[in-house]
Short mmCIF file of C-alpha atoms in Angstrom, two decimals:
data_model
loop_
_atom_site.label_atom_id
_atom_site.label_comp_id
_atom_site.label_asym_id
_atom_site.label_seq_id
_atom_site.Cartn_x
_atom_site.Cartn_y
_atom_site.Cartn_z
CA MET T 410 97.10 102.65 85.82
CA GLU T 411 100.41 100.69 86.27
CA LEU T 412 102.46 100.28 89.32
CA CYS T 413 105.93 100.04 88.64
CA GLY T 414 108.85 98.57 90.51
CA ASP T 415 108.29 97.92 93.99
CA ASP T 416 105.00 100.06 94.12
CA ASN T 417 101.98 97.88 95.58
CA ASP T 418 98.33 99.01 96.58
CA LEU T 419 99.90 100.05 99.79
CA THR T 420 102.62 102.10 98.50
CA LEU T 421 100.30 103.85 96.27
CA TYR T 422 98.49 105.22 99.01
CA TRP T 423 101.38 105.50 101.89
CA GLN T 424 104.15 106.59 99.58
CA HIS T 425 102.40 108.45 96.90
CA LEU T 426 99.00 109.65 97.63
CA LEU T 427 100.09 111.07 101.01
CA ALA T 428 103.52 112.65 99.39
CA VAL T 429 100.86 114.61 97.08
CA GLY T 430 98.27 115.02 99.33
CA PRO T 431 98.52 118.95 99.61
CA GLN T 432 97.76 119.06 95.70
CA PHE T 433 94.31 117.40 96.57
CA ALA T 434 91.53 120.03 97.27
CA ARG T 435 90.59 120.14 100.69
CA LEU T 436 87.29 122.22 102.06
CA ASP T 437 85.24 122.91 105.00
CA TRP T 438 81.91 121.00 104.44
CA LYS T 439 80.11 124.22 103.88
CA ASP T 440 82.73 126.44 102.11
CA ALA T 441 80.95 126.97 99.11
CA ASP T 442 83.38 129.71 98.11
CA GLY T 443 86.45 127.44 98.29
CA LEU T 444 84.69 124.83 96.23
CA ALA T 445 83.86 127.77 93.56
CA SER T 446 87.31 128.81 93.34
CA SER T 447 88.88 125.20 92.68
CA ARG T 448 89.99 126.22 89.08
CA TRP T 449 93.20 125.12 89.91
CA LEU T 450 92.12 121.33 89.59
CA PRO T 451 93.14 119.66 86.15
CA GLY T 452 90.52 120.30 83.81
CA ALA T 453 88.63 122.84 85.64
CA HIS T 454 90.26 126.14 84.60
CA ASP T 455 87.32 127.51 82.63
CA TRP T 456 84.67 126.08 84.85
CA HIS T 457 82.24 128.26 86.40
CA TRP T 458 79.45 127.28 88.77
CA ASP T 459 76.26 129.53 88.31
CA THR T 460 74.63 129.50 91.78
CA SER T 461 71.93 131.21 90.22
CA THR T 462 70.91 128.23 87.89
CA GLN T 463 72.76 125.28 89.29
CA GLY T 464 71.99 125.65 93.15
CA HIS T 465 73.86 127.14 96.23
CA GLY T 466 74.70 124.05 98.18
CA MET T 467 78.08 121.83 98.13
CA GLU T 468 76.57 118.91 96.45
CA ASP T 469 75.14 121.51 93.76
CA GLY T 470 78.53 122.55 93.18
CA PHE T 471 80.16 119.02 93.07
CA ASP T 472 77.38 118.09 90.61
CA SER T 473 78.41 121.20 88.45
CA LEU T 474 82.27 120.49 88.42
CA ALA T 475 81.55 116.79 87.65
CA GLN T 476 79.38 117.64 84.67
CA HIS T 477 82.08 120.07 83.70
CA LEU T 478 84.80 117.45 83.67
CA ALA T 479 83.04 114.58 81.93
CA PRO T 480 83.33 115.57 78.54
CA GLN T 481 87.10 116.04 79.09
CA GLN T 482 87.12 112.23 80.21
CA LEU T 483 88.20 113.42 83.88
CA ALA T 484 86.29 112.20 86.79
CA LEU T 485 85.96 113.77 90.25
CA VAL T 486 86.72 111.50 92.95
CA HIS T 487 86.11 112.15 96.76
CA LEU T 488 88.01 110.67 99.62
CA ARG T 489 86.68 110.17 103.03
CA THR T 490 87.85 112.18 105.81
CA SER T 491 87.69 111.55 109.51
CA ASP T 492 86.58 114.98 110.02
CA ASP T 493 83.91 117.22 108.50
CA SER T 494 86.34 118.45 105.69
CA LEU T 495 86.27 117.58 102.05
CA ARG T 496 88.89 116.06 99.86
CA PHE T 497 89.00 115.58 96.58
CA LEU T 498 90.65 115.16 93.20
CA VAL T 499 90.47 115.05 89.54
CA VAL T 500 91.69 111.83 87.59
CA ARG T 501 91.25 110.42 84.33
CA GLN T 502 87.96 108.72 83.90
CA PRO T 503 89.93 105.06 82.49
CA ASP T 504 91.89 105.54 85.79
CA ALA T 505 89.32 106.13 88.13
CA ALA T 506 87.81 102.66 88.80
CA ASP T 507 91.14 101.07 89.15
CA LEU T 508 92.52 103.82 91.58
CA LEU T 509 89.04 103.11 93.91
CA ASP T 510 90.15 99.52 93.80
CA ARG T 511 93.66 100.32 94.84
CA LEU T 512 92.58 102.66 97.38
CA SER T 513 90.24 100.35 99.03
CA HIS T 514 92.87 97.62 99.28
CA ALA T 515 94.69 100.33 101.23
CA ALA T 516 91.70 100.75 103.40
CA VAL T 517 90.95 104.41 101.94
CA ASP T 518 87.27 104.89 101.08
CA ALA T 519 86.50 106.77 97.86
CA TRP T 520 84.16 107.08 95.34
CA VAL T 521 83.49 108.96 92.06
CA HIS T 522 80.98 111.99 92.04
CA ALA T 523 78.43 110.96 89.40
CA ALA T 524 77.77 113.40 86.98
#
């Protein structure tokens, strides 16, 4: 991941990520139906969370999604929120570590969901 021109770690968050923030998935911590319908995320158009074999909990759904994304070289990234909502996005696996590092410099807590 390269930042161009006058961009830096802070502008990455304050100008770019906040601007596209509505494109990030945001769910209530218990909205399993919302998670199951998050197929609009990159790489998830053909994802199906089979709760009969993969579990019913939100963590089970995130596991299922992360496992679906991994062979496509995509990573599921969670962003910590100040409330009980869940905010997540999909990035290319090669960019995930750099994004997490840059977010940490902007005081944004984020992590990759392990598949």
